[in-house]
Short mmCIF file of C-alpha atoms and ligand atoms in Angstrom, two decimals:
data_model
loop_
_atom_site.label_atom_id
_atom_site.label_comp_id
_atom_site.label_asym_id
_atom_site.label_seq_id
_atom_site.Cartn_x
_atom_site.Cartn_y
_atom_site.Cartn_z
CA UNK A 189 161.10 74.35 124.33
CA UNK A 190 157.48 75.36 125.85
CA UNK A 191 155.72 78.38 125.05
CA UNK A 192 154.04 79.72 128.86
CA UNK A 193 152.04 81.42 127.12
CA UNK A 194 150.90 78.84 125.10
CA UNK A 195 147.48 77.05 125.84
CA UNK A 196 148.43 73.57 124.47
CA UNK A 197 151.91 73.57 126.14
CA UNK A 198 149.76 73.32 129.28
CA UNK A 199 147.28 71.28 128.26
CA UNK A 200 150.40 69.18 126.98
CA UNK A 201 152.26 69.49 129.75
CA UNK A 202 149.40 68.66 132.72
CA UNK A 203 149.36 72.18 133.70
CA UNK A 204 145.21 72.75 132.67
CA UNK A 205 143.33 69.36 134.02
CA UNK A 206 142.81 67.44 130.84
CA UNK A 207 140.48 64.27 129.99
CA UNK A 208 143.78 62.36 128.89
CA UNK A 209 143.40 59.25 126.42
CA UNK A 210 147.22 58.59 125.89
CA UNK A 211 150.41 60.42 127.31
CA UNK A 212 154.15 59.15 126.58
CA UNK A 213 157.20 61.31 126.65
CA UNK A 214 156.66 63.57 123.50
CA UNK A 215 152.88 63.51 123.71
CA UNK A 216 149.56 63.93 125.04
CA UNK A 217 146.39 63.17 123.82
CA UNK A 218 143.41 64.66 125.05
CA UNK A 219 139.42 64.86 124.35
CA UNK A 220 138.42 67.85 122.91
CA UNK A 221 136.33 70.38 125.76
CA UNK A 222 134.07 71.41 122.76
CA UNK A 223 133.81 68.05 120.41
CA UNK A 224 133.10 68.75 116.76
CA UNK A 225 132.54 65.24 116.53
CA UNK A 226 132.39 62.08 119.08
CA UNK A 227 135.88 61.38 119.90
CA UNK A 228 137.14 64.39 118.94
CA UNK A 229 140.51 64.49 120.09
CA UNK A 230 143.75 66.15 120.18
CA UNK A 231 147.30 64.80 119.30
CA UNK A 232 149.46 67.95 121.99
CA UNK A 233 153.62 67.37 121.42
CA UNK A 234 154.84 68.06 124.72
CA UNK A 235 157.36 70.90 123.28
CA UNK A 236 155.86 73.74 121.50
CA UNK A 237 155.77 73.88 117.76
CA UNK A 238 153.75 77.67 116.57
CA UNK A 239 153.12 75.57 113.26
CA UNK A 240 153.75 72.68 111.26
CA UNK A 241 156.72 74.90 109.54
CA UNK A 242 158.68 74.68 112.91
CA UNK A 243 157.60 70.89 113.73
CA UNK A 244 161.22 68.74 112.96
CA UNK A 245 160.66 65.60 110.99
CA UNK A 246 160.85 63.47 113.47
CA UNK A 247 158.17 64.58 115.49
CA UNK A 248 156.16 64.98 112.57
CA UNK A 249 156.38 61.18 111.57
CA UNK A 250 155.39 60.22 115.39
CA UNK A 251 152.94 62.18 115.19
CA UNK A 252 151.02 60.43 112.51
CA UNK A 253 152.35 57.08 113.59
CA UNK A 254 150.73 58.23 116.82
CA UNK A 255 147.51 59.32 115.16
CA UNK A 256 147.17 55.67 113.69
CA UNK A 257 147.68 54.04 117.38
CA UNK A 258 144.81 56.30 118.88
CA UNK A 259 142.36 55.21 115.53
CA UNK A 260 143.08 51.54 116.07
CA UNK A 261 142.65 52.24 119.73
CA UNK A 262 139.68 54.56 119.40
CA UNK A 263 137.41 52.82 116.35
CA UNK A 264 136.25 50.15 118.45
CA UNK A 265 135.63 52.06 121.64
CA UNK A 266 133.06 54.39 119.58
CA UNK A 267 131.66 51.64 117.33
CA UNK A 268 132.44 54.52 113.71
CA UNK A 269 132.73 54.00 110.79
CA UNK A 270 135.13 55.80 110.08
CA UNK A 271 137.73 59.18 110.86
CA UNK A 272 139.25 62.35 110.01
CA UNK A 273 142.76 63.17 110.83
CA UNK A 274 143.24 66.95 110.83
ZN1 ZN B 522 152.76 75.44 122.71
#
């Protein structure tokens, strides 16, 4: 279920213009509009989750199998040394 009234259900969702890195049917992945780092970017599930409490396992395990795909696909792009997953 999405949230309207939710800022990253949009963003997920296409509704707000995004710089888009990856997108598949549960996800979006975006660059952050204010970077705290180069390549700061965001993992979005496409249904709306108010915190990790009410994230399902499932989801939860893409998630980070997700997070590894975008670091693989990332590292080289930016030339780091190395990442944070938050
Ligand atoms: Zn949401």
């Amino acid at each position: 279920m999405r949230d309207d009234n939710c800022i990253f259900c949009k963003l997920a969702n296409g509704e707000i213009p995004t710089a888009t890195l990856y997108e598949d049917e549960d996800f979006r992945v975006i660059l952050d509009a204010s970077p705290a780092s180069k390549g700061h970017a965001l993992i979005l599930p496409k249904e709306h989750y108010a915190d990790l409490y009410e994230l399902d396992d499932e989801v939860a395990a893409k998630t980070l199998v997700l997070a590894k795909k975008m670091v693989k696909k990332l590292t080289p792009i930016l030339g780091c040394d190395g990442y944070n997953i938050v």
